[in-house]
């Protein structure tokens, strides 16, 4: 088999280098681990750049200067509207349908109305325009659908609010406090990009067939939904609720691990010593818990973290603090993963564009383990 590569099997593609990328580095430039977006450490970006600046960095290659940011902001705000057809569809989809499924449908519908729908899939400039529009529209789609399913009047986008504050205002009907806006913006920044995770890989595989950007993002939304990936932030909240009190944490974790269950919001395929995003977001959780005057969930989260680390040596990942953060903002649990998606779209799109700029069809191999060669029997003899 040597020469075919079939002797090298990596279940889950663990450790396999499938791409080169200039977008994110999760090894850290010095090899010591960590997360960098286009050469900037996440710790240096956190709290210093907005989601808009981060999306610009990913889509355009560097942080914007004031003029570039103002222009980018103007384009995003101009793209916040969604087609009436999508709004009509929101009213027809039953209210119980998970917002992540509605978001997947939304991206597909948005494709039909995109002014660049007929552009060649490899048209770099058209892809950047599509990516910018989707970044604005996905937030609107999540917020509008939320209002529609609850039977509430729609809240129009506000040009005086940034991406983070505008989304929260469109969902709740009121502009967030500054602490809440900052924390939400930070969570979007931290969710924007993460190298070749499952959903980004899925987007790149789709793009590699020379399919279009929207199709790649539809694939990514579907991939993010699963609880081992983006869906973990919703599951992490359920862990907190089920534990219910700091005193229950030790026994609950023991029992769950004895049943061989996974504790959602813990562990990572690459970060074995801790997810840098989780440490940053934990600080925002504490600040927000203080602002809303309810530290119960912080007090429950602490012993759970301690027990999972003690019993299984697994540190929390980004989805662990984000669940609490979104709870403090009064957001419904099933919005947590769509929020992850509406942030990650900039990272996905950057990868799709990078893939299409230097494309090679992704077509790995599978090692065959089925029955040996056999003869087809006539139907009467089977
Ligand atoms: N709870 C309990 N045990 C775990 C967990 C967990 N969360 N994660 C890993 N393990 C165990 C696993 O069962 C295995 O144990 P053993 O050696 O006894 O069989 C060992 O740790 C190694 O696990 P693995 O399957 O090799 O790890 P992986 O690299 O495939 O898993 C993971 C990565 C993220 C799928 C996993 O840690 C997990 O299922 N975590 C819970 C879901 C989650 O929080 N996902 C979010 C990931 S990060 C952000 C994102 O993508 O949204």
XYZ file of C-alpha atoms and ligand atoms in Angstrom:
434
model
C 0.000 0.000 0.000
C 2.956 2.336 0.330
C 2.706 5.313 -1.996
C -1.100 5.333 -1.908
C -1.302 6.916 1.553
C -3.942 4.301 2.484
C -1.699 2.976 5.247
C -1.949 6.374 6.974
C -5.348 6.522 8.596
C -6.156 9.314 11.069
C -9.654 8.850 12.539
C -11.385 12.210 12.776
C -8.495 13.584 10.654
C -6.722 14.275 13.948
C -3.358 15.938 13.367
C -3.785 15.945 9.575
C -2.659 19.147 7.824
C -5.306 19.613 5.116
C -4.696 23.279 4.268
C -2.310 26.168 4.436
C -3.893 29.326 5.786
C -2.904 32.927 6.482
C -6.049 33.569 8.538
C -5.582 32.009 11.973
C -2.808 30.307 13.880
C -3.727 28.143 16.844
C -0.171 26.989 17.535
C 0.961 30.525 18.446
C 3.866 31.969 16.440
C 6.336 30.884 19.118
C 4.829 27.382 19.103
C 3.681 27.786 22.690
C -0.007 27.512 21.791
C -2.581 30.258 21.683
C -4.769 31.879 19.097
C -3.796 34.538 16.574
C -5.931 36.162 13.880
C -3.672 37.132 10.967
C -0.691 37.523 13.298
C -2.470 39.347 16.137
C -2.736 37.556 19.482
C -6.318 37.161 20.633
C -5.344 38.534 24.056
C -4.179 41.752 22.362
C -7.299 42.055 20.214
C -9.729 41.327 23.074
C -11.197 44.535 24.448
C -9.238 46.667 21.963
C -10.973 45.942 18.675
C -14.647 45.632 17.851
C -16.359 42.816 15.984
C -16.430 45.065 12.907
C -12.645 45.583 13.059
C -12.136 41.835 13.519
C -14.366 40.971 10.560
C -12.466 43.525 8.441
C -9.151 42.000 9.555
C -10.277 38.535 8.492
C -11.890 39.527 5.211
C -9.392 42.187 4.105
C -6.109 40.994 5.630
C -5.314 43.708 8.184
C -6.910 45.881 10.830
C -8.698 48.881 9.295
C -7.539 52.474 9.647
C -10.260 54.960 10.711
C -11.321 55.697 7.120
C -11.492 52.014 6.172
C -13.467 51.220 9.325
C -15.981 54.015 8.680
C -16.475 52.778 5.112
C -16.789 49.124 6.231
C -19.246 50.115 8.950
C -21.308 52.037 6.399
C -21.403 48.991 4.098
C -22.426 46.646 6.938
C -25.195 48.988 8.081
C -26.443 49.372 4.505
C -26.628 45.569 4.244
C -28.639 44.981 7.433
C -31.997 44.679 5.653
C -33.203 41.241 4.604
C -35.565 40.441 1.702
C -39.319 40.464 2.409
C -39.490 36.907 1.092
C -37.333 35.728 3.997
C -39.462 37.593 6.500
C -42.586 35.988 5.035
C -40.914 32.598 5.354
C -40.116 33.290 9.039
C -43.856 33.718 9.610
C -44.600 30.398 7.914
C -41.978 28.253 9.633
C -43.515 26.755 12.819
C -42.328 28.554 15.999
C -40.850 25.362 17.509
C -38.234 25.005 14.737
C -34.744 25.485 16.180
C -33.274 28.923 15.282
C -30.140 27.214 13.966
C -32.226 25.340 11.398
C -33.968 28.572 10.447
C -30.583 30.268 10.096
C -29.391 27.516 7.755
C -32.496 28.072 5.604
C -31.999 31.846 5.836
C -28.509 31.753 4.350
C -29.823 29.660 1.495
C -32.680 32.103 0.831
C -30.359 35.130 1.117
C -28.268 33.638 -1.696
C -31.172 33.972 -4.156
C -31.416 37.724 -3.531
C -27.721 38.562 -3.387
C -26.797 41.112 -6.102
C -23.689 39.030 -6.913
C -25.585 35.738 -7.171
C -24.450 35.240 -10.774
C -20.785 36.102 -10.184
C -18.242 33.356 -10.828
C -17.467 31.448 -7.608
C -13.816 32.467 -7.946
C -14.569 36.198 -8.297
C -12.617 37.461 -5.268
C -14.185 40.935 -5.124
C -17.735 39.550 -5.464
C -17.026 37.014 -2.716
C -15.849 39.754 -0.350
C -19.028 41.727 -1.090
C -21.154 38.627 -0.450
C -19.272 37.978 2.802
C -19.824 41.527 4.062
C -23.522 41.385 3.238
C -23.955 38.004 4.920
C -22.151 39.233 8.042
C -24.765 41.962 8.420
C -27.771 39.948 7.224
C -27.257 36.849 9.371
C -27.535 38.970 12.532
C -30.746 40.547 11.230
C -32.139 37.141 10.272
C -31.515 35.691 13.753
C -33.029 38.747 15.467
C -36.109 39.039 13.227
C -36.889 35.340 13.438
C -36.631 35.557 17.227
C -39.246 38.334 17.297
C -41.488 36.537 14.783
C -41.495 33.207 16.636
C -42.433 34.990 19.855
C -45.214 36.935 18.136
C -43.504 40.250 18.956
C -43.343 43.313 16.691
C -40.111 43.629 14.701
C -37.459 46.065 15.895
C -35.761 47.825 12.986
C -31.947 47.981 12.796
C -30.501 51.195 14.264
C -27.750 53.066 12.444
C -26.585 54.664 15.688
C -25.703 51.235 17.143
C -22.730 49.014 16.351
C -23.113 45.381 15.244
C -23.238 43.986 18.801
C -25.591 46.567 20.315
C -27.828 46.579 17.252
C -28.348 42.811 17.445
C -29.232 42.919 21.139
C -31.569 45.834 20.550
C -33.299 44.037 17.657
C -33.833 40.946 19.837
C -34.931 42.602 23.071
C -36.357 45.922 21.885
C -33.934 47.991 23.958
C -30.300 49.027 23.604
C -27.975 47.100 25.964
C -25.998 48.607 28.828
C -22.357 49.414 28.030
C -21.093 46.399 30.059
C -23.460 44.135 28.148
C -22.552 45.622 24.755
C -18.848 45.228 25.496
C -19.244 41.631 26.671
C -21.374 40.650 23.672
C -18.970 42.334 21.256
C -16.059 40.497 22.892
C -17.841 37.160 22.592
C -18.367 37.832 18.870
C -14.681 38.726 18.459
C -13.669 35.478 20.171
C -16.118 33.411 18.129
C -15.164 34.975 14.767
C -12.434 32.591 13.677
C -10.739 29.354 14.666
C -8.617 27.790 11.931
C -9.738 24.453 10.484
C -12.480 23.494 12.936
C -15.215 21.181 11.622
C -17.540 23.888 10.246
C -14.726 25.824 8.551
C -13.414 22.599 7.067
C -16.882 21.815 5.824
C -17.132 25.283 4.229
C -13.756 24.822 2.532
C -14.678 21.356 1.236
C -17.844 22.790 -0.323
C -15.933 25.734 -1.837
C -13.270 23.376 -3.189
C -15.756 21.951 -5.701
C -16.022 25.528 -7.067
C -19.420 25.873 -5.444
C -20.524 29.343 -4.323
C -19.862 31.171 -1.053
C -23.457 30.950 0.212
C -23.513 27.162 -0.329
C -20.307 26.869 1.671
C -21.799 28.920 4.527
C -24.976 26.784 4.497
C -22.766 23.708 4.911
C -20.866 25.426 7.724
C -24.041 26.388 9.614
C -25.231 22.779 9.433
C -21.869 21.547 10.708
C -21.672 24.063 13.538
C -25.047 22.953 14.888
C -23.839 19.658 16.380
C -23.228 19.506 20.153
C -19.593 18.451 19.740
C -18.999 21.790 17.973
C -21.018 25.035 18.216
C -24.073 23.349 19.694
C -21.990 22.840 22.848
C -22.793 26.325 24.172
C -26.486 25.419 24.444
C -25.605 22.075 26.052
C -23.208 23.789 28.473
C -26.095 25.833 29.807
C -28.087 22.632 30.396
C -25.171 21.275 32.488
C -25.303 24.365 34.714
C -29.065 24.049 35.104
C -28.917 20.333 35.882
C -26.180 20.758 38.482
C -28.313 23.535 39.929
C -26.225 24.257 43.042
C -22.494 24.453 43.890
C -22.937 21.589 46.402
C -24.156 19.206 43.686
C -21.223 19.759 41.349
C -18.804 17.077 42.597
C -21.351 14.248 42.642
C -23.047 15.304 39.396
C -19.739 15.310 37.518
C -18.704 11.976 39.095
C -21.987 10.377 38.060
C -21.901 11.818 34.528
C -18.321 10.636 33.986
C -19.188 7.195 35.422
C -21.935 6.998 32.779
C -19.224 7.892 30.216
C -21.054 11.095 29.325
C -19.281 14.092 27.854
C -19.424 17.260 29.896
C -20.387 19.863 27.352
C -18.225 22.978 27.273
C -15.088 21.036 28.286
C -12.244 19.566 26.250
C -10.890 20.444 22.855
C -9.344 18.539 19.959
C -6.340 20.875 19.770
C -6.091 22.836 23.043
C -5.187 20.187 25.565
C -4.029 22.671 28.236
C -6.786 25.243 27.981
C -8.718 27.288 25.463
C -7.423 30.892 25.608
C -10.872 32.197 24.633
C -12.470 30.635 27.714
C -10.135 32.440 30.108
C -10.865 35.812 28.467
C -14.632 35.337 28.413
C -14.765 34.125 32.016
C -13.788 37.632 33.137
C -16.745 39.095 31.230
C -19.074 36.570 32.876
C -18.008 37.800 36.310
C -18.513 41.456 35.303
C -21.932 40.794 33.827
C -23.087 38.606 36.729
C -22.231 41.535 38.977
C -24.142 43.975 36.799
C -27.288 41.830 36.716
C -26.884 41.169 40.453
C -26.957 37.370 40.160
C -23.735 35.447 40.807
C -25.497 32.096 41.275
C -24.289 30.654 37.963
C -20.717 31.834 38.554
C -20.826 30.042 41.902
C -22.113 26.865 40.230
C -19.673 27.063 37.309
C -16.621 27.283 39.578
C -16.887 23.844 41.292
C -17.906 22.212 37.979
C -14.687 23.536 36.392
C -12.724 22.324 39.405
C -14.263 18.838 39.298
C -13.934 18.281 35.543
C -10.300 19.365 35.765
C -9.651 17.212 38.822
C -11.494 14.119 37.625
C -10.771 14.222 33.880
C -8.024 16.842 33.364
C -10.236 18.690 30.893
C -10.207 22.499 30.854
C -13.264 24.511 29.761
C -13.549 25.651 26.169
C -15.065 28.871 24.806
C -18.607 27.476 24.903
C -18.518 27.087 28.695
C -18.411 30.811 29.629
C -20.395 31.950 26.587
C -23.463 30.034 27.793
C -23.497 32.027 31.057
C -22.708 35.252 29.273
C -25.708 34.930 26.952
C -27.935 33.893 29.848
C -27.055 37.130 31.690
C -28.087 39.005 28.539
C -31.544 37.458 28.750
C -31.119 35.542 25.482
C -32.983 32.271 24.927
C -30.800 29.150 25.101
C -31.459 28.125 21.513
C -30.053 31.452 20.278
C -26.579 30.682 21.640
C -25.421 28.623 18.632
C -26.958 30.944 16.009
C -25.025 33.791 17.697
C -21.838 31.718 17.347
C -22.706 31.295 13.639
C -23.451 34.966 12.987
C -20.033 35.806 14.468
C -18.151 32.965 12.741
C -19.504 33.869 9.303
C -16.628 36.334 8.793
C -14.080 33.600 9.533
C -15.884 31.047 7.377
C -16.084 33.500 4.490
C -12.396 34.408 4.808
C -11.563 30.694 4.531
C -13.908 30.161 1.584
C -12.280 33.084 -0.233
C -8.795 31.793 0.599
C -9.803 28.348 -0.676
C -11.236 29.717 -3.917
C -8.203 31.976 -4.463
C -5.866 28.933 -4.376
C -8.190 26.063 -5.016
C -7.499 22.369 -5.081
C -10.477 19.994 -4.902
C -10.651 18.292 -1.506
C -11.061 14.632 -2.121
C -9.518 12.417 0.560
C -9.627 8.637 0.550
C -11.323 6.047 2.743
C -9.821 2.695 3.657
C -12.229 -0.051 2.574
C -13.207 -2.479 5.350
C -16.363 -3.994 3.794
C -16.974 -7.532 2.426
C -14.393 -9.013 0.023
C -15.209 -9.289 -3.689
C -18.307 -11.464 -4.235
C -20.659 -12.491 -7.011
C -24.088 -10.952 -7.542
C -26.712 -13.688 -6.969
C -29.961 -13.662 -8.986
C -32.798 -12.299 -6.828
C -34.396 -15.746 -6.383
C -31.190 -17.115 -4.841
C -30.540 -14.295 -2.290
N -16.362 15.246 28.862
C -15.950 14.049 29.273
N -14.962 13.371 28.692
C -14.374 13.948 27.636
C -14.744 15.199 27.153
C -15.790 15.847 27.808
N -16.210 17.050 27.418
N -13.965 15.517 26.094
C -13.124 14.520 25.921
N -13.372 13.552 26.849
C -12.661 12.318 27.036
C -13.001 11.262 26.005
O -14.134 10.539 26.370
C -11.740 10.467 26.021
O -11.744 9.679 27.216
P -11.136 8.231 27.243
O -9.684 8.409 26.874
O -11.361 7.804 28.638
O -11.898 7.462 26.223
C -10.660 11.514 26.199
O -11.287 12.592 26.884
C -10.091 12.004 24.913
O -11.146 12.443 24.122
P -11.132 12.540 22.561
O -12.403 11.965 22.076
O -9.872 12.042 21.979
O -11.128 14.078 22.363
P -11.497 14.774 21.036
O -10.324 15.508 20.599
O -12.116 13.899 20.021
O -12.660 15.689 21.576
C -14.246 17.305 21.744
C -12.809 17.009 21.390
C -14.417 18.808 21.710
C -15.174 16.664 20.721
C -14.546 16.760 23.159
O -13.685 17.320 24.103
C -15.988 16.963 23.555
O -16.848 16.150 23.177
N -16.286 18.037 24.333
C -17.656 18.355 24.668
C -18.318 19.123 23.536
C -17.776 20.521 23.435
O -17.645 21.228 24.433
N -17.496 20.966 22.206
C -16.982 22.313 21.932
C -15.610 22.266 21.379
S -14.691 23.798 21.347
C -15.599 25.044 20.614
C -16.496 24.663 19.517
O -16.117 24.049 18.531
O -17.669 25.020 19.645
